[in-house]
Coordinates of C-alpha atoms and ligand atoms in Angstrom, one line a residue:
X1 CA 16.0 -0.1 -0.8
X2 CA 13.4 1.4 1.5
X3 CA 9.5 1.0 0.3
X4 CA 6.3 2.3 1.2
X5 CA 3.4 1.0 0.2
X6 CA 0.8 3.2 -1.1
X7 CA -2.4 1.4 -0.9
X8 CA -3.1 -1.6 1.0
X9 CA -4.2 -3.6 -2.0
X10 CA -4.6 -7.2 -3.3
X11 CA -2.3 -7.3 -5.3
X12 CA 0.7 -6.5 -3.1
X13 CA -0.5 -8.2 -0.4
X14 CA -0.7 -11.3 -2.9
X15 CA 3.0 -10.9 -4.3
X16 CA 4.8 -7.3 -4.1
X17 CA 5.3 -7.4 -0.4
X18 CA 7.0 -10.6 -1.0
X19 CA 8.8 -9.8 -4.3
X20 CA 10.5 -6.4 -2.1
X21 CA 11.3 -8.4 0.6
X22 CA 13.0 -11.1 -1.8
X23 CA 15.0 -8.3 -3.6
X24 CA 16.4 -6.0 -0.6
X25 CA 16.1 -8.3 2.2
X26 CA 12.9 -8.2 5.2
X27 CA 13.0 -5.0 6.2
X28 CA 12.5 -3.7 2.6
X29 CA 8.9 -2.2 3.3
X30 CA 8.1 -0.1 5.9
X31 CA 5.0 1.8 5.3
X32 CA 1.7 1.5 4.0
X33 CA -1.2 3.8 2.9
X34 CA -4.7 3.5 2.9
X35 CA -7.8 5.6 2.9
X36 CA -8.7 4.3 6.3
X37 CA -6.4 4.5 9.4
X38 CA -7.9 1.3 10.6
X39 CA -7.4 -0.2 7.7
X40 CA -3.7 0.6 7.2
X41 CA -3.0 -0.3 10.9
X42 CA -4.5 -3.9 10.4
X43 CA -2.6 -4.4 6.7
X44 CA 0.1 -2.9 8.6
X45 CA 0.6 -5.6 11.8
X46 CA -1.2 -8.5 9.1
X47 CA 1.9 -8.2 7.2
X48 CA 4.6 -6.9 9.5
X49 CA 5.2 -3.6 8.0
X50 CA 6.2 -0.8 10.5
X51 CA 4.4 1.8 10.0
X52 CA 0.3 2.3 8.6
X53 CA -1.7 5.4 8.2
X54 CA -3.5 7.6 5.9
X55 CA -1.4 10.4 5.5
X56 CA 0.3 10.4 2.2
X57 CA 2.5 13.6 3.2
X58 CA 3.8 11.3 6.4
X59 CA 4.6 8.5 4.4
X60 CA 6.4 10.3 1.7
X61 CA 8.7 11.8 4.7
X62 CA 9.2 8.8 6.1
X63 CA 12.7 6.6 5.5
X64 CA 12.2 5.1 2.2
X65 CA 13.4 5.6 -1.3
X66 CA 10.5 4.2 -3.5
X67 CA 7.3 3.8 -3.4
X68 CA 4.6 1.2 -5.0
X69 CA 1.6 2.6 -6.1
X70 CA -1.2 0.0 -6.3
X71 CA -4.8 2.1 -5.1
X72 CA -7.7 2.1 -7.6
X73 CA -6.8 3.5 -10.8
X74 CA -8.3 7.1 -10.3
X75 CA -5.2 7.8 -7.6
X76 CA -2.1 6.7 -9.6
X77 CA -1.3 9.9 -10.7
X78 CA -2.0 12.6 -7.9
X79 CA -0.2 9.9 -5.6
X80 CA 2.7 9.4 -8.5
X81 CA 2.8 13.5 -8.5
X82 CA 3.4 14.0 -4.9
X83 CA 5.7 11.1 -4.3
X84 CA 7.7 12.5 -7.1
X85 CA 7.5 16.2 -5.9
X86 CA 9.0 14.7 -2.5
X87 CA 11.7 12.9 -5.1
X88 CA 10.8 9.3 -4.3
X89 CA 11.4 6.5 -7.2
X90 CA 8.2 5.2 -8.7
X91 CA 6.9 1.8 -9.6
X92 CA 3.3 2.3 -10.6
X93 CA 0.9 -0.3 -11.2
X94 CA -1.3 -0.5 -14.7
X95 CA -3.0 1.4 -15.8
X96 CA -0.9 4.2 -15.6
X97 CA -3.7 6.9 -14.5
X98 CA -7.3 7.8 -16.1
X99 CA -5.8 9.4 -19.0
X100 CA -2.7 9.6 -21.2
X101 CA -2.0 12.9 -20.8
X102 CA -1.9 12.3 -17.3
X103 CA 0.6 9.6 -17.7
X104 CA 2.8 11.2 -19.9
X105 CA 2.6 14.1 -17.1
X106 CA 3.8 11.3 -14.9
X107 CA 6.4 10.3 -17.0
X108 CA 7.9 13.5 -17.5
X109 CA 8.4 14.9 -14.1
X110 CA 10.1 12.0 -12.8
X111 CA 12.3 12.3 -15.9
X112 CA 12.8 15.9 -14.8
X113 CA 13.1 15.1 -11.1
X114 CA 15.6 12.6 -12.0
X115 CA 14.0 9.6 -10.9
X116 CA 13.4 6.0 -11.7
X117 CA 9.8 5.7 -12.8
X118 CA 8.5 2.4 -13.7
X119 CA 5.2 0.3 -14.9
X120 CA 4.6 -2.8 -13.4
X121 CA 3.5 -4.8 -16.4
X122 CA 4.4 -8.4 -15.0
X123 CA 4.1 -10.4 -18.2
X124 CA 7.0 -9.1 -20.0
X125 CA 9.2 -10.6 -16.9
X126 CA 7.5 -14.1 -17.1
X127 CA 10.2 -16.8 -18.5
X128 CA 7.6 -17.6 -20.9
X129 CA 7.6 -14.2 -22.7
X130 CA 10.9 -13.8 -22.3
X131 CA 11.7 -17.3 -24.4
X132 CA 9.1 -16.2 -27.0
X133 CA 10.8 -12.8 -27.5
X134 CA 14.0 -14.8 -28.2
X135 CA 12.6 -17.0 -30.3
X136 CA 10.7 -14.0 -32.8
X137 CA 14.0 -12.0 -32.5
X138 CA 16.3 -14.8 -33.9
X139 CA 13.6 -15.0 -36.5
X140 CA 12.2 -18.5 -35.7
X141 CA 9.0 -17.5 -37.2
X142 CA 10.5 -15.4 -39.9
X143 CA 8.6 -12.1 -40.5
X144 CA 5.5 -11.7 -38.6
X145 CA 2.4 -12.1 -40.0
X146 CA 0.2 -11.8 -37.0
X147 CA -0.6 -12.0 -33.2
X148 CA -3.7 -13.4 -31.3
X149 CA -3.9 -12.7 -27.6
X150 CA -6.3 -14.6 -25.6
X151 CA -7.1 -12.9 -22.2
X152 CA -10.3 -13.8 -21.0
X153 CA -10.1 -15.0 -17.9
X154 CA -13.0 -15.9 -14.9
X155 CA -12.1 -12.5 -12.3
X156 CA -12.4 -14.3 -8.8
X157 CA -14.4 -13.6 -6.6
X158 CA -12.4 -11.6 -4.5
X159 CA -11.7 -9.1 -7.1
X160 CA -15.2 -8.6 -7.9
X161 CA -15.4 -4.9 -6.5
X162 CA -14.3 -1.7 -8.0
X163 CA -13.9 -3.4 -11.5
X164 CA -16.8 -4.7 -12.4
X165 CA -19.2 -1.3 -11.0
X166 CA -17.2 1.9 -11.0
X167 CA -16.1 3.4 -13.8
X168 CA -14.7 6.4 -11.7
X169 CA -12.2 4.4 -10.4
X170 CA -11.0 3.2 -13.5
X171 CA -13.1 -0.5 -14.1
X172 CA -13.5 -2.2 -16.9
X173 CA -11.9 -5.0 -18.7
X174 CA -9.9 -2.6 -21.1
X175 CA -8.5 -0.6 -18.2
X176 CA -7.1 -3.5 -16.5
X177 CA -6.3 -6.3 -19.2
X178 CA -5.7 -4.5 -23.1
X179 CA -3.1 -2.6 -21.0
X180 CA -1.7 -5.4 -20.4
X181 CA -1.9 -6.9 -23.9
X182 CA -0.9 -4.1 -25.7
X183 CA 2.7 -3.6 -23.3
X184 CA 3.1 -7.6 -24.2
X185 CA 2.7 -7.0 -28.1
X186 CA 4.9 -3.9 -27.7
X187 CA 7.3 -6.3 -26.0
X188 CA 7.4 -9.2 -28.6
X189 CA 7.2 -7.2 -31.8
X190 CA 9.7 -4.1 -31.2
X191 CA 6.5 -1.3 -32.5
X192 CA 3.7 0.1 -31.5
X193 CA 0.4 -0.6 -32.9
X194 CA -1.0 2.9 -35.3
X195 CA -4.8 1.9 -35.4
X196 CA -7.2 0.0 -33.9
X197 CA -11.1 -1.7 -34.5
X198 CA -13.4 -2.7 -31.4
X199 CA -16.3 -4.2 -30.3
X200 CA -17.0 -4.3 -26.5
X201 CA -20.0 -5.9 -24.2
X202 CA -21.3 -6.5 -21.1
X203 CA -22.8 -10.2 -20.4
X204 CA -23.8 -9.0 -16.8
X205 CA -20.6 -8.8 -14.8
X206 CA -20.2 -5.2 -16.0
X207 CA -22.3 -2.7 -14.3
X208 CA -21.5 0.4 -16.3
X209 CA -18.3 -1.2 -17.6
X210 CA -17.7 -3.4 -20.1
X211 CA -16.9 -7.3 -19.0
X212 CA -15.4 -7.8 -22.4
X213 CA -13.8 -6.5 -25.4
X214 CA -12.4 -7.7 -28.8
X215 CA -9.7 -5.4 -30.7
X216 CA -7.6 -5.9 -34.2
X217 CA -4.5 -3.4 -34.3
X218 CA -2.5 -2.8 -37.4
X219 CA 1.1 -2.6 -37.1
X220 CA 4.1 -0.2 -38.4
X221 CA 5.3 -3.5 -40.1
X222 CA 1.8 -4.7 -41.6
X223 CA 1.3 -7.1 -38.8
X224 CA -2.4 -7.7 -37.3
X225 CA -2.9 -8.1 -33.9
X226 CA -6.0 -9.3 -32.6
X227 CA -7.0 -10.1 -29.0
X228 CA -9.9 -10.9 -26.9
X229 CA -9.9 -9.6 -23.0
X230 CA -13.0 -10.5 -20.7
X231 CA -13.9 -11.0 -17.3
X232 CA -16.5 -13.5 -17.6
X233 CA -14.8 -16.9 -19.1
X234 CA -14.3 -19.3 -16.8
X235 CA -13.0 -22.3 -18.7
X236 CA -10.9 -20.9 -21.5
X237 CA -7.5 -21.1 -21.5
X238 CA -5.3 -18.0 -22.3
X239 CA -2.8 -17.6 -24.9
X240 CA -0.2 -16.2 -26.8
X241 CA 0.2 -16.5 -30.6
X242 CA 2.7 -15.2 -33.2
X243 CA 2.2 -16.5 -37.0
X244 CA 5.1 -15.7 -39.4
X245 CA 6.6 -16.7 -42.5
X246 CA 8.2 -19.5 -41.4
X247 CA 6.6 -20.5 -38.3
X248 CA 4.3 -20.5 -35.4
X249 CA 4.9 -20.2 -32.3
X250 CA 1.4 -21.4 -30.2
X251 CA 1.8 -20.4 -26.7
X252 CA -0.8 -21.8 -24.3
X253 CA -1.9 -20.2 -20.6
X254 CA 1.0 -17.5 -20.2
X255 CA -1.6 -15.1 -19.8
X256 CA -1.1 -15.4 -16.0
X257 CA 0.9 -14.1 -13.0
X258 CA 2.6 -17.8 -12.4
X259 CA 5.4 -19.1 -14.0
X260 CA 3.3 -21.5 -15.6
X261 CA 2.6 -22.7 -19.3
X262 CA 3.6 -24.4 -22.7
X263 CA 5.7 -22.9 -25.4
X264 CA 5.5 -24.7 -28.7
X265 CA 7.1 -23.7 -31.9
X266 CA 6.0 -25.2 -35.3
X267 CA 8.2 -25.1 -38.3
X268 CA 8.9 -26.9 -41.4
X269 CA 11.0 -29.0 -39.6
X270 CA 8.0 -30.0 -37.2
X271 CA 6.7 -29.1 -33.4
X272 CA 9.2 -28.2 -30.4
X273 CA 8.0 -27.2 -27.1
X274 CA 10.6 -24.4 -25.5
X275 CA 12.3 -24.2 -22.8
X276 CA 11.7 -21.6 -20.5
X277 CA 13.4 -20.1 -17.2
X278 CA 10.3 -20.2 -14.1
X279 CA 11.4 -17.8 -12.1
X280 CA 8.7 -15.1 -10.2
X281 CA 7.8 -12.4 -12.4
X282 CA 7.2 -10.3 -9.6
X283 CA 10.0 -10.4 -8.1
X284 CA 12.2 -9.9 -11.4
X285 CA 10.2 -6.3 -11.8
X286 CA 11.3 -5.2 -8.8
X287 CA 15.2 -6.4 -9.0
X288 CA 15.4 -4.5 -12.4
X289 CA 13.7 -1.7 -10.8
X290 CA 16.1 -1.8 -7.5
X291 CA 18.9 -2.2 -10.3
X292 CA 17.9 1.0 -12.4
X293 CA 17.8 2.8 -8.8
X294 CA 21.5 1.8 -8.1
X295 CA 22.4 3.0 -12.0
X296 CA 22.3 -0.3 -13.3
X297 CA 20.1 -0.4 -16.7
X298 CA 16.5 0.0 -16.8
X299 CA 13.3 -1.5 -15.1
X300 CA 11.4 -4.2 -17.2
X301 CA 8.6 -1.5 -18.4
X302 CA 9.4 2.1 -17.7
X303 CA 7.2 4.9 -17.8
X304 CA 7.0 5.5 -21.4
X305 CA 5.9 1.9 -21.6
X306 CA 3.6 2.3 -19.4
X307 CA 1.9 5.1 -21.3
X308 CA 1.9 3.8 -24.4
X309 CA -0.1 0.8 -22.9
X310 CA -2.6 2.8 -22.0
X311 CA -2.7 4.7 -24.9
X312 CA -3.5 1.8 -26.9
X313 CA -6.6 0.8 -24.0
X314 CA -7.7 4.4 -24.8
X315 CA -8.0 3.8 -28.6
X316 CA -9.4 0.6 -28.1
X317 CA -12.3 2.1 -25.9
X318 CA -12.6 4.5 -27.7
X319 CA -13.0 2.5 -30.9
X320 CA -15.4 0.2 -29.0
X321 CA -18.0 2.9 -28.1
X322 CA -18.3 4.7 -31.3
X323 CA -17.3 2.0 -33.7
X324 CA -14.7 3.7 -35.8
X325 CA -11.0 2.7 -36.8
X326 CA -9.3 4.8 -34.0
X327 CA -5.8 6.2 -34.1
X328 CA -3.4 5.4 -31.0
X329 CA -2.3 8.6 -29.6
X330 CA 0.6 8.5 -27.4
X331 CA 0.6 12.0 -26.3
X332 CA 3.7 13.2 -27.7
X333 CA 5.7 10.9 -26.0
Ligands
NDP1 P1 -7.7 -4.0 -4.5 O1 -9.2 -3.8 -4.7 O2 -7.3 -5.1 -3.7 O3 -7.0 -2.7 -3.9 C1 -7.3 -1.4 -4.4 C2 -7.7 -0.5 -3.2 O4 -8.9 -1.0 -2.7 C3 -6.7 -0.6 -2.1 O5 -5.7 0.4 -2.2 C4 -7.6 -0.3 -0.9 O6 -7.8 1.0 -0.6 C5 -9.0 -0.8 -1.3 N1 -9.2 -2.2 -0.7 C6 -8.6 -3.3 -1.0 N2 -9.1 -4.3 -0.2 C7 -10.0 -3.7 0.6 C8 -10.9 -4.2 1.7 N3 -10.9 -5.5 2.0 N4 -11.7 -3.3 2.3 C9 -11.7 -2.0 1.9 N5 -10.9 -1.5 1.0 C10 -10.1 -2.4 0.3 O7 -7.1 -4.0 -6.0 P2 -6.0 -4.8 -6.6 O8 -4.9 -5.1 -5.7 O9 -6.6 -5.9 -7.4 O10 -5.5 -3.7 -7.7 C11 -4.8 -2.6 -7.3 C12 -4.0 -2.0 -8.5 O11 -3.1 -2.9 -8.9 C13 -4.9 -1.6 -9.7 O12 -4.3 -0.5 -10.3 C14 -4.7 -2.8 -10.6 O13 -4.9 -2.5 -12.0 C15 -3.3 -3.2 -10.3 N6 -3.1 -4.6 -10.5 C16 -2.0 -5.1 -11.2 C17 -1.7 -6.4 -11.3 C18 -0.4 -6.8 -12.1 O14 -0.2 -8.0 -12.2 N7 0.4 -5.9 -12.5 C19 -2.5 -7.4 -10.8 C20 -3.6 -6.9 -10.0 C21 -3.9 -5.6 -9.9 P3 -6.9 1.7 0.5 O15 -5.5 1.7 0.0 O16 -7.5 3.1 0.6 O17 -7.1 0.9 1.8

């Protein structure tokens, strides 16, 4: 597998580049995009890829056979349209685009095309989730009651930009973490959430976004979910809770990219901590999306998953400014 890079972003500096080179080998990415020539040559020679420019019609007629997607939100999905028009595989980060009926746009013409089109929600490949998805489906905690997701983290520093001030480019704390949340409540409970309640705020982080947000979402099954997202905590510890009829499982800091944190299950018969696998989340995305690509199964969030995340950070928004009980719509999909 071939990749080009389309932005010269954090967060693939920080693991993707890795996680491709990891699945197909050190010559797995050889282009990168970014607005600025300059910028895309020094990303370029910083992290040994071949080729950097600007022009997205070069790069998409370059040698490779996927791209990764990771520019500011606002560009996912004329950059997911064109690579798709020049029938390249997709892996797109979260949030999907600025809208769901953009996404679902997406979606469809890489369906169409033929392609493998994929969402790169991380969480749902940690070892973590993956034990506590086990443990719910074998009925450990019987029938689910409720969920609590803790995601308020402390943004560092150097993500302090585009997220915190512009709201064109898709900022905001519902944008980037209740997409998130909702793909890792999708993941655990099997449904998709029919209505949501929210409250959002800004404690000065925000400029014209909101730095925080707190959402309850019913459930097909009668389950409540309730989670808390901000940008602005820097001491509290994220979390993962399910509650059912016969037990508890209390997950603590899983909220994370790392294969890090402490699984404990409480039942009548007492506390046990599980056992996880810690391998990179990152990289496990991208094998299962290398994998669909060769015919083998399907990546860890596809493209439908990927809307219906954002559908349910639409609702929630949507709820939050006008502080009614919102429907999800997932666009038909
Ligand atoms: P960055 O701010 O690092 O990158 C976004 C864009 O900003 C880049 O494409 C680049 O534009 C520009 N940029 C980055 N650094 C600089 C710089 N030093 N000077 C000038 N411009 C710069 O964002 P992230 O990497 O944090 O996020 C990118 C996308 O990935 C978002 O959609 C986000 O939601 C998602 N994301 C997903 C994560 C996950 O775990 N799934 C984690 C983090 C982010 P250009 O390409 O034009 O040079």
């Amino acid at each position: 597998m071939k990749w080009g890079l389309i932005g010269a972003s954090t967060i693939a500096a920080e693991r993707m580049i890795e996680a491709f080179r990891s699945v197909s080998g050190e010559g797995a990415v050889t282009h990168v995009l970014s607005s600025s020539p300059e910028r895309a040559e020094s990303y370029a020679a910083e992290h040994g890829i071949a080729h950097g420019g600007s022009d997205l019609e070069a790069l998409l007629a370059g040698d490779i056979d996927a791209v990764y997607i990771s520019t500011t939100n606002e560009k996912h999905f004329s950059q997911a349209m064109a690579a798709i028009a020049a029938g390249k595989h997709v892996l797109c980060e979260k949030p999907l685009a600025m809208t769901v009926a953009d996404a679902v746009t997406m979606v469809r013409a890489a369906q169409k095309a033929g392609l493998v089109f994929a969402t790169n929600h991380h969480l749902r490949n940690a070892g973590s989730h993956l034990a506590i998805r086990e443990a719910v489906r074998a009925g450990r905690v019987g029938d689910v009651l409720s969920v609590r997701v803790f995601h308020a983290v402390y943004l560092p520093p150097h993500l302090q930009g585009w997220r915190l001030d512009k709201p064109e480019a898709g900022g905001g704390v519902i944008a980037d973490i209740v997409v998130h949340d909702a793909d890792t409540v999708r993941f655990h409970l099997g449904e998709d959430p029919v209505d949501v309640v929210a409250m959002a705020s800004s404690a000065g982080m925000g400029k014209g976004v909101e730095d925080s947000a707190m959402s309850v979402w019913s459930m097909p099954s009668g389950a409540m979910v309730q989670t808390h997202e901000s940008f602005t905590h820097r001491f509290a510890r994220s979390g993962f809770q399910v509650h059912g009829t016969k037990g508890s499982i209390v997950a603590t800091d899983v909220m994370t990219q790392g294969a890090v944190g402490e699984i404990v299950l409480t039942t009548e018969a007492g506390a046990e901590t599980l056992p996880y696998d810690t391998h990179d989340l990152y990289r496990r995305s991208v094998g299962l999306f290398c994998d669909a690509v060769a015919g083998q199964g399907r990546p860890s969030a596809d493209g439908v998953d990927g809307v219906k995340s954002l559908a349910v950070a639409a609702a929630v928004a949507k709820a939050a400014e006008t502080g009614r009980r919102v429907a999800v719509d997932y666009g038909g999909i």
